[in-house]
mmCIF file of C-alpha atoms in Angstrom:
data_model
loop_
_atom_site.group_PDB
_atom_site.id
_atom_site.type_symbol
_atom_site.label_atom_id
_atom_site.label_comp_id
_atom_site.label_asym_id
_atom_site.label_seq_id
_atom_site.Cartn_x
_atom_site.Cartn_y
_atom_site.Cartn_z
ATOM 1 C CA MET A 1 0.000 0.000 0.000
ATOM 2 C CA LEU A 2 1.137 3.514 -0.814
ATOM 3 C CA ILE A 3 -0.049 6.616 0.999
ATOM 4 C CA THR A 4 -0.510 10.250 -0.035
ATOM 5 C CA ILE A 5 -0.584 12.937 2.670
ATOM 6 C CA GLU A 6 -2.959 15.860 2.303
ATOM 7 C CA TRP A 7 -2.791 18.737 4.763
ATOM 8 C CA THR A 8 -3.670 22.392 5.250
ATOM 9 C CA TYR A 9 -0.772 24.807 5.780
ATOM 10 C CA LYS A 10 -1.229 28.177 7.472
ATOM 11 C CA SER A 11 1.428 30.870 6.980
ATOM 12 C CA LYS A 12 2.506 33.451 9.581
ATOM 13 C CA ASN A 13 0.117 36.040 8.162
ATOM 14 C CA GLY A 14 -2.800 33.615 8.236
ATOM 15 C CA ILE A 15 -2.926 32.567 4.587
ATOM 16 C CA GLU A 16 -4.026 28.920 4.188
ATOM 17 C CA THR A 17 -3.418 26.491 1.348
ATOM 18 C CA ILE A 18 -3.666 22.755 0.817
ATOM 19 C CA PHE A 19 -0.652 20.605 0.007
ATOM 20 C CA ARG A 20 -0.580 17.027 -1.286
ATOM 21 C CA SER A 21 2.483 14.780 -1.195
ATOM 22 C CA ASP A 22 3.762 12.117 -3.551
ATOM 23 C CA GLU A 23 2.835 8.509 -2.860
ATOM 24 C CA MET A 24 5.015 6.717 -0.321
ATOM 25 C CA PRO A 25 5.003 3.688 2.007
ATOM 26 C CA PRO A 26 2.839 4.090 5.146
ATOM 27 C CA ALA A 27 5.808 4.203 7.557
ATOM 28 C CA HIS A 28 7.419 7.020 5.545
ATOM 29 C CA ALA A 29 4.130 8.919 5.469
ATOM 30 C CA LEU A 30 3.802 8.761 9.250
ATOM 31 C CA ALA A 31 7.379 9.930 9.756
ATOM 32 C CA ILE A 32 6.940 12.900 7.418
ATOM 33 C CA ALA A 33 3.582 13.753 8.974
ATOM 34 C CA GLU A 34 5.203 13.930 12.414
ATOM 35 C CA ASP A 35 7.857 16.325 11.068
ATOM 36 C CA LEU A 36 5.173 18.509 9.468
ATOM 37 C CA GLU A 37 3.198 18.687 12.693
ATOM 38 C CA LYS A 38 6.296 19.918 14.543
ATOM 39 C CA THR A 39 6.203 23.100 12.435
ATOM 40 C CA GLY A 40 2.977 24.084 14.170
ATOM 41 C CA ARG A 41 1.528 25.297 10.870
ATOM 42 C CA THR A 42 -0.386 22.250 9.706
ATOM 43 C CA SER A 43 -3.952 21.104 10.273
ATOM 44 C CA LYS A 44 -6.572 18.784 8.778
ATOM 45 C CA MET A 45 -3.962 16.147 7.935
ATOM 46 C CA THR A 46 -5.349 13.178 6.038
ATOM 47 C CA PHE A 47 -3.747 9.992 4.746
ATOM 48 C CA ILE A 48 -5.146 8.653 1.454
ATOM 49 C CA ASP A 49 -4.388 5.220 0.007
ATOM 50 C CA GLN A 50 -4.407 4.145 -3.650
ATOM 51 C CA HIS A 51 -8.089 3.247 -3.443
ATOM 52 C CA ASP A 52 -8.985 6.784 -2.258
ATOM 53 C CA SER A 53 -9.779 5.505 1.227
ATOM 54 C CA THR A 54 -8.849 7.931 3.995
ATOM 55 C CA TRP A 55 -6.937 6.995 7.140
ATOM 56 C CA MET A 56 -6.230 8.763 10.398
ATOM 57 C CA ALA A 57 -2.707 8.564 11.810
ATOM 58 C CA LYS A 58 -3.765 6.215 14.613
ATOM 59 C CA GLU A 59 -5.451 3.899 12.086
ATOM 60 C CA LEU A 60 -2.318 3.807 9.958
ATOM 61 C CA LYS A 61 -0.150 3.017 13.000
ATOM 62 C CA LYS A 62 -2.519 0.204 13.945
ATOM 63 C CA TYR A 63 -2.361 -1.155 10.394
ATOM 64 C CA LEU A 64 1.456 -1.229 10.439
ATOM 65 C CA LYS A 65 1.463 -3.021 13.786
ATOM 66 C CA GLU A 66 -1.029 -5.611 12.572
ATOM 67 C CA LEU A 67 0.918 -6.088 9.335
ATOM 68 C CA GLU A 68 3.815 -7.568 11.294
ATOM 69 C CA THR A 69 1.630 -10.546 12.236
ATOM 70 C CA GLU A 70 -0.218 -10.784 8.918
ATOM 71 C CA PRO A 71 1.078 -12.096 5.575
ATOM 72 C CA HIS A 72 3.141 -9.478 3.750
ATOM 73 C CA HIS A 73 5.840 -9.169 1.049
ATOM 74 C CA VAL A 74 3.574 -11.413 -1.035
ATOM 75 C CA GLN A 75 4.564 -12.852 -4.421
ATOM 76 C CA VAL A 76 2.142 -14.946 -6.447
ATOM 77 C CA TYR A 77 3.053 -17.324 -9.291
ATOM 78 C CA PHE A 78 0.129 -18.626 -11.374
ATOM 79 C CA ASP A 79 -0.398 -20.825 -14.421
ATOM 80 C CA GLY A 80 -3.277 -22.448 -16.239
ATOM 81 C CA GLY A 81 -3.227 -25.511 -18.466
ATOM 82 C CA PHE A 82 -5.834 -26.488 -21.077
ATOM 83 C CA ASP A 83 -6.302 -29.897 -22.711
ATOM 84 C CA LEU A 84 -7.571 -29.409 -26.273
ATOM 85 C CA GLN A 85 -8.921 -32.969 -26.487
ATOM 86 C CA THR A 86 -10.841 -33.191 -23.204
ATOM 87 C CA LYS A 87 -11.499 -29.437 -22.846
ATOM 88 C CA ASP A 88 -10.466 -29.782 -19.195
ATOM 89 C CA SER A 89 -8.298 -27.225 -17.428
ATOM 90 C CA GLY A 90 -5.765 -27.368 -14.617
ATOM 91 C CA LEU A 91 -4.944 -24.396 -12.396
ATOM 92 C CA GLY A 92 -1.750 -23.982 -10.382
ATOM 93 C CA ILE A 93 -0.583 -21.305 -7.949
ATOM 94 C CA ALA A 94 2.385 -20.806 -5.627
ATOM 95 C CA ILE A 95 2.259 -17.980 -3.078
ATOM 96 C CA TYR A 96 5.354 -16.835 -1.220
ATOM 97 C CA TYR A 97 4.986 -14.542 1.782
ATOM 98 C CA GLU A 98 6.397 -13.494 5.131
ATOM 99 C CA GLN A 99 4.660 -13.527 8.501
ATOM 100 C CA ASN A 100 5.923 -13.064 12.049
ATOM 101 C CA GLY A 101 9.503 -12.876 10.797
ATOM 102 C CA LYS A 102 9.293 -16.184 8.927
ATOM 103 C CA SER A 103 8.940 -17.113 5.239
ATOM 104 C CA TYR A 104 6.218 -19.386 3.880
ATOM 105 C CA ARG A 105 5.121 -21.001 0.628
ATOM 106 C CA LEU A 106 1.565 -21.993 -0.194
ATOM 107 C CA ARG A 107 0.989 -24.344 -3.123
ATOM 108 C CA ARG A 108 -2.452 -25.099 -4.502
ATOM 109 C CA ASN A 109 -3.948 -26.550 -7.635
ATOM 110 C CA ALA A 110 -7.433 -27.324 -8.879
ATOM 111 C CA PRO A 111 -9.125 -28.865 -11.909
ATOM 112 C CA ALA A 112 -11.641 -26.785 -13.843
ATOM 113 C CA ILE A 113 -14.284 -27.519 -16.449
ATOM 114 C CA GLY A 114 -16.310 -25.266 -18.714
ATOM 115 C CA LEU A 115 -13.401 -23.086 -19.812
ATOM 116 C CA VAL A 116 -12.845 -22.677 -23.537
ATOM 117 C CA SER A 117 -9.190 -21.769 -24.003
ATOM 118 C CA ASN A 118 -5.749 -21.733 -22.445
ATOM 119 C CA ASN A 119 -6.065 -17.978 -21.935
ATOM 120 C CA GLU A 120 -9.244 -18.454 -19.915
ATOM 121 C CA SER A 121 -7.482 -21.131 -17.856
ATOM 122 C CA GLU A 122 -4.712 -18.634 -17.098
ATOM 123 C CA TYR A 123 -7.283 -16.118 -15.916
ATOM 124 C CA ALA A 124 -8.987 -18.750 -13.781
ATOM 125 C CA ALA A 125 -5.632 -19.569 -12.161
ATOM 126 C CA LEU A 126 -5.078 -15.889 -11.326
ATOM 127 C CA HIS A 127 -8.558 -15.705 -9.834
ATOM 128 C CA LEU A 128 -7.867 -18.817 -7.745
ATOM 129 C CA ALA A 129 -4.722 -17.136 -6.405
ATOM 130 C CA ILE A 130 -6.690 -14.091 -5.281
ATOM 131 C CA VAL A 131 -9.242 -16.295 -3.530
ATOM 132 C CA GLU A 132 -6.332 -17.885 -1.629
ATOM 133 C CA LEU A 133 -4.966 -14.430 -0.741
ATOM 134 C CA ASP A 134 -8.343 -13.608 0.769
ATOM 135 C CA LEU A 135 -8.258 -16.806 2.825
ATOM 136 C CA LEU A 136 -4.725 -15.955 3.994
ATOM 137 C CA GLY A 137 -5.898 -12.550 5.175
ATOM 138 C CA VAL A 138 -3.871 -10.522 2.670
ATOM 139 C CA HIS A 139 -5.318 -7.024 2.314
ATOM 140 C CA HIS A 140 -4.424 -3.358 1.851
ATOM 141 C CA GLN A 141 -0.972 -3.930 0.421
ATOM 142 C CA THR A 142 0.876 -4.279 -2.861
ATOM 143 C CA VAL A 143 1.110 -7.824 -4.235
ATOM 144 C CA CYS A 144 3.290 -8.954 -7.151
ATOM 145 C CA PHE A 145 1.653 -11.400 -9.581
ATOM 146 C CA LEU A 146 4.042 -13.305 -11.835
ATOM 147 C CA GLY A 147 2.991 -15.405 -14.821
ATOM 148 C CA ASP A 148 4.118 -16.499 -18.265
ATOM 149 C CA SER A 149 0.857 -15.628 -20.032
ATOM 150 C CA GLN A 150 1.515 -12.532 -22.105
ATOM 151 C CA VAL A 151 -2.220 -12.126 -22.700
ATOM 152 C CA VAL A 152 -3.200 -12.121 -19.021
ATOM 153 C CA ILE A 153 -0.277 -10.034 -17.780
ATOM 154 C CA ASN A 154 -0.623 -7.393 -20.502
ATOM 155 C CA GLN A 155 -4.405 -7.205 -20.253
ATOM 156 C CA MET A 156 -4.470 -6.982 -16.460
ATOM 157 C CA SER A 157 -1.740 -4.335 -16.433
ATOM 158 C CA GLY A 158 -3.658 -2.290 -19.002
ATOM 159 C CA GLU A 159 -1.142 -2.713 -21.817
ATOM 160 C CA TRP A 160 -3.585 -4.633 -24.003
ATOM 161 C CA PRO A 161 -7.391 -4.372 -24.263
ATOM 162 C CA ALA A 162 -9.510 -7.456 -23.509
ATOM 163 C CA TYR A 163 -11.805 -7.816 -26.532
ATOM 164 C CA GLU A 164 -12.954 -11.390 -25.844
ATOM 165 C CA LYS A 165 -16.107 -11.428 -23.707
ATOM 166 C CA GLU A 166 -14.959 -14.333 -21.525
ATOM 167 C CA LEU A 167 -11.561 -12.801 -20.791
ATOM 168 C CA ALA A 168 -13.009 -9.350 -20.126
ATOM 169 C CA SER A 169 -15.419 -10.930 -17.645
ATOM 170 C CA TRP A 170 -12.564 -12.622 -15.770
ATOM 171 C CA ALA A 171 -10.580 -9.375 -15.733
ATOM 172 C CA ASP A 172 -13.542 -7.486 -14.252
ATOM 173 C CA ARG A 173 -14.072 -10.130 -11.549
ATOM 174 C CA ILE A 174 -10.402 -10.060 -10.641
ATOM 175 C CA ASP A 175 -10.250 -6.255 -10.488
ATOM 176 C CA GLU A 176 -13.347 -6.167 -8.290
ATOM 177 C CA LYS A 177 -11.934 -8.771 -5.917
ATOM 178 C CA LEU A 178 -8.595 -6.965 -5.648
ATOM 179 C CA ASN A 179 -10.342 -3.667 -5.003
ATOM 180 C CA ASN A 180 -12.486 -5.214 -2.253
ATOM 181 C CA LEU A 181 -9.349 -6.540 -0.571
ATOM 182 C CA GLY A 182 -7.507 -3.244 -0.968
ATOM 183 C CA ILE A 183 -4.748 -5.029 -2.897
ATOM 184 C CA THR A 184 -2.695 -3.033 -5.360
ATOM 185 C CA PRO A 185 -1.463 -5.480 -8.027
ATOM 186 C CA GLU A 186 1.861 -5.413 -9.809
ATOM 187 C CA TYR A 187 1.992 -7.721 -12.827
ATOM 188 C CA GLU A 188 5.237 -9.184 -14.129
ATOM 189 C CA LEU A 189 5.680 -11.326 -17.239
ATOM 190 C CA ILE A 190 8.277 -14.039 -16.671
ATOM 191 C CA PRO A 191 9.703 -16.820 -18.889
ATOM 192 C CA ARG A 192 8.005 -20.213 -18.619
ATOM 193 C CA LYS A 193 11.135 -21.723 -17.036
ATOM 194 C CA LEU A 194 10.792 -19.299 -14.124
ATOM 195 C CA ASN A 195 7.164 -20.315 -13.718
ATOM 196 C CA ALA A 196 7.891 -24.044 -13.614
ATOM 197 C CA GLU A 197 6.398 -24.566 -10.149
ATOM 198 C CA ALA A 198 2.961 -23.175 -11.057
ATOM 199 C CA ASP A 199 3.101 -24.946 -14.439
ATOM 200 C CA ARG A 200 3.791 -28.274 -12.742
ATOM 201 C CA LEU A 201 0.894 -27.733 -10.334
ATOM 202 C CA ALA A 202 -1.461 -27.003 -13.233
ATOM 203 C CA THR A 203 -0.311 -30.156 -15.044
ATOM 204 C CA GLN A 204 -0.828 -32.244 -11.899
ATOM 205 C CA ALA A 205 -4.374 -30.866 -11.615
ATOM 206 C CA LEU A 206 -5.070 -32.107 -15.155
ATOM 207 C CA GLN A 207 -3.715 -35.503 -14.101
ATOM 208 C CA GLY A 208 -6.058 -35.646 -11.107
ATOM 209 C CA ILE A 209 -3.284 -35.067 -8.550
ATOM 210 C CA ASP A 210 -4.471 -32.747 -5.782
ATOM 211 C CA ILE A 211 -1.925 -30.421 -4.183
ATOM 212 C CA ASN A 212 -2.813 -28.163 -1.267
ATOM 213 C CA GLY A 213 -0.109 -27.311 1.247
ATOM 214 C CA ASN A 214 1.474 -24.479 3.174
ATOM 215 C CA ILE A 215 4.968 -24.834 4.634
ATOM 216 C CA GLU A 216 7.539 -22.707 6.392
ATOM 217 C CA LEU A 217 10.675 -22.158 4.327
ATOM 218 C CA GLN A 218 14.061 -22.574 5.966
#
C-alpha cells in the first residue's frame, strides 16, 4: 500500500493552502507527517491510500502493527493448463509470503471444467490465487503477480485491451476482488522456465493429482 498525505498549511500572516504529497510507504508517510506537525503550521492532515480511502494517523499506525503478524511481502506465481482434447483445465498457484519474521510457501492446484481456451485457464488460475490471498488474510498492500501468459499479464496491467467477452469478464471479476481486498497489483511477465512450479501444479491438476499445502521455508 502507498499513501498520499494531504494537509492544510497556514502561513505566519494567516494565509491557508492545501498541500498534497507524492505517494510513499505508510511508515514514511507517518514519519513525514510527524515532522510537518512539529512546524505548528499544519492542520486537517489526512492519509489517502491508492483506493482513495482515507486513514487517520492512529489507524495507519494500527495497520502497520497488525501487518507484522499478517502475511506481507507477497509474491504470487500462477499458471493455467488447457487440454484441447478433453477441454479440461488445470490451475496452479504458488504464493510466497512473510509472517511473524518467517517465510512461507503456499501451493495449490485445482481442476476446472467449462473453460474454452488456455487464456481463460490462465485467468482462472489468477482468480484462484486471489481467492487464496483472501483466505490468507492478505489485504491493503501491494502484491506482485508473476505469470508467463503474455495475454493475461498485458491485459491486467492495461497494456492490451480485452476484446474477448470471456476474458473481459474474468478481468472485471479479478479487479473487483482486488479492489475489495484493498490489494494493489503489480503484474510481471516471466519466462516459462521461471514459472515451472505453477506450471507443474497445473499439469498435476489435469492428471487428477491434488496439491494443497502451506509450509515454512528454511
